[in-house]
Amino acid sequence: MAVNKLLFFRKHTVHPAAAPASAPKPYGSWCSPDITPPPRTAIKRNDDQAENEETQVCESGPRPLQAEIKFEKTRIVVPKPGVQFRPTEADIEEAPIEMTPLAELLKIKKKLFNDPPEDDKPKIVVDSPQSPVPTSPSRTKKRLGFTLPSICDPYITIDPQGRGYISWLMLVTFCYSYNAWCIALRATFPYQTAENTPLWMMADYTCDLVYLLDVALVKPRLMFLYEGFWVDDPAETRKNYRKKLQYKFDIISLLPLDFFYLVFGTEMVILRLPRVLKLQTFWEFHQAMDRVLSSPYVVRIGKTLFYIFYLIHLNACAYYAMSVYEGLGSNGWVYDDQGNAYIRCFYFATKTATSIGKNPKPENVPEYLFMTFAWLMGVFVFALLIGQIRYIIATATRARTEYRKRVDGCTRYLRELNMPTALQRRVTAWYDYTWHQQRCFDESKILNSLPYNMKRDVALEVHMKTLSKVQLFTDCSDSLIRDLVLELRPVSFLPGDVVVRRGDVGHHMYIIKSGECCVMSHDEKEVLATLRESAVFGEISLLGIDGLRRRTATVVSRGFSSLYALSRYDLESALQQHEAAARILRRRADQLIRENAARQTRERLQERQARKLVFYRDSCLKDLESALQQHEAAARILRRRADQLIRENAARQTRERLQERQARKSASTASESGLRQRRRLSSASSADSAPERRDPERRRLSVLSENMPVSPKHEYGLHLSCTGLPTALPTIVFSSDDATNDNGI
Ligand SMILES: Nc1ncnc2c1ncn2[C@@H]1O[C@@H]2COP(=O)(O)O[C@H]2[C@H]1O
């Protein structure tokens, strides 16, 4: 049964012309198979036991068309009958057939291999899912040698969502609008005159031709959906059109009442009134435009305005017709035949329909009825239509209104809490940026109304530009991206925002959509790496590596940046299914960890060396200070000694002077004053020149001036210690008779 059903659909459906194997897939290799999988061909034996037979299903791409196979030299392998085919050189006959037609070759093959009769041949039944709208091969190409656009090719069916059909609908709608406006206008106002009648006629019959083509050639070829399959068999599409109510209206709209012109004359334009019944095409066109235009609100408002103006137009025509009937200017209510008739009547109709003007008072029953009807129409119909416009505009701006509401609510809240102005400004900047980037705050809310697969395809389409560049996804199987795309949450960051902070527990991994993020060093003073579009970060702490459950680095947004956040849970569940991705992430994480560890070791070594240097410098300083202290102590002792010696010397000199004075006094009495005087003088000079010699324990003290050369051994220490002191110290060198210093003093 099931197979029979398939055969039925084989008869009535177009099966998607499989994309040529070489055709580029929309997004690398992952996208198209899911949307339009390659056809699977079921081969079925056409015998009575069809239902019991297993359907053999084999994967097959589109087979090359026979016509495209070119044979230049063919080798035909002939198996010996009844023997299992094992070709040897002897089995092979060479048949040099130059460009043999394929049909002949097939005949030969059929003979050689005893092909089963035509009826027993397996019938190919395609059970692959169809593409959204199938396309049929053009047959005009074969017949005329060139390809007609599908809408003009009478041999193929038409895609109801295709551009060609929508363009055609536009033309029919234009003709319909012409009829709708001009029939009433010409039937009431005196705009059709004997001179311009041919022009009007030409326009009329051009429109009629379009109507005719629509009914005869276009609508019957429109594909339709039957139990989920696109039916494109021309006989079926024709039947389908004829079953519709629209067909009846289309036929009535084409009634050739114009023949009555011969009786009533060409002024009886009202005979063309059935043309207005083709209203369904007008609606169909607007629906199609609504689907394909990026801002369908324009179409909706346009349609509503069309209705409003058309009603006013009809009202104006009716007013003019009544005025003519009662006599132009015959009373205060009717049109007084002044100015442009149509504009005056349209103005009057607008005033009455919208009840915004001071209307002339009706004076008889038909006028009262007219005014009542016009006002009622104004109250109900116009109120409805104007309300609809309001609704359309509100719908068009709903997203922006919601955005404004959110921003206002948040800023009011922050203001009430007396938050710092800088923070308020940051919040507003975030809202602005997020809105301009995403045009929505919660993408999942919008997508949730769609079925899962469609939601995924939409999300893929939206985020594909970035995701196709993420190395993790390009290196792994295509299904990873499809599994993850719905879990990615767009987030925005402002300049300087910390995306992840070192030491925090990691909950999300990030992919950069736009902007730049900096990975900071431990002290957050140095930038270790700058990550750009499609880079991934924040994965290390999510991978469950021992001892690395927390963020290993701080990552800061450099400017405004848009990222995709992927939660730990979603990542883990995806990685369970995709081991290759898990391996790649782990490898990358290992590499980063190794790099970071190497950097840290390097930094630690440098730090230790720096510390050692400081320690060495400090100890040197200490040594020098103690040496200096020793020098100072020695200097103090020496100074004390010198003082003592000076004092002793002075005392001795005083003593000697006293003794000399005493001796002089006593010698004055002596007679031999000359001799004694000389002896006394010689003894005084010897005491002055060599006191040390007289006193063997006395040492020689030298004070060297600061600019005397200093031993290189002491230069550094002396310099350091001197710089720390308020005044420069003299260099003191102690020397004795037994030991000489470095300077040889
Ligand atoms: N040296 C680095 N170069 C680039 N990215 C890094 C470096 N070190 C750490 N990261 C990323 O910064 C992230 C900080 O959070 P995670 O430790 O979860 O994961 C870390 C890595 O993805």
mmCIF file of C-alpha atoms in Angstrom, residues 54 96 114 137 160 178 219 259 264 301 310 341 366 389 437 472 488 490 503 519 567 572 578 645 671 684 702 722:
data_model
loop_
_atom_site.group_PDB
_atom_site.id
_atom_site.type_symbol
_atom_site.label_atom_id
_atom_site.label_comp_id
_atom_site.label_asym_id
_atom_site.label_seq_id
_atom_site.Cartn_x
_atom_site.Cartn_y
_atom_site.Cartn_z
ATOM 1 C CA GLU A 54 11.015 -5.333 0.432
ATOM 2 C CA PRO A 96 36.304 0.610 -31.483
ATOM 3 C CA ASN A 114 19.706 -10.545 -21.560
ATOM 4 C CA PRO A 137 13.021 21.335 -16.163
ATOM 5 C CA PRO A 160 3.522 30.386 -6.308
ATOM 6 C CA TYR A 178 -7.530 50.328 -13.340
ATOM 7 C CA LYS A 219 -3.344 30.220 -12.804
ATOM 8 C CA PHE A 259 -20.709 43.096 -26.897
ATOM 9 C CA PHE A 264 -26.201 50.476 -25.714
ATOM 10 C CA ILE A 301 -0.785 50.415 5.080
ATOM 11 C CA TYR A 310 -11.552 53.629 -3.094
ATOM 12 C CA ALA A 341 -16.035 67.961 -10.900
ATOM 13 C CA PRO A 366 -32.603 60.434 -1.424
ATOM 14 C CA ILE A 389 -3.545 51.710 10.264
ATOM 15 C CA GLN A 437 23.763 45.113 17.255
ATOM 16 C CA LEU A 472 36.615 24.683 16.744
ATOM 17 C CA LEU A 488 24.529 30.401 22.009
ATOM 18 C CA PRO A 490 24.439 36.882 22.330
ATOM 19 C CA GLY A 503 40.003 33.121 40.063
ATOM 20 C CA VAL A 519 43.732 38.293 28.047
ATOM 21 C CA SER A 567 26.938 27.705 29.269
ATOM 22 C CA GLU A 572 29.411 19.566 28.455
ATOM 23 C CA HIS A 578 31.346 15.201 19.969
ATOM 24 C CA LEU A 645 100.179 63.175 71.800
ATOM 25 C CA SER A 671 129.977 82.917 83.536
ATOM 26 C CA ALA A 684 115.806 72.575 71.555
ATOM 27 C CA SER A 702 98.954 61.317 58.628
ATOM 28 C CA CYS A 722 79.909 58.724 51.750
#
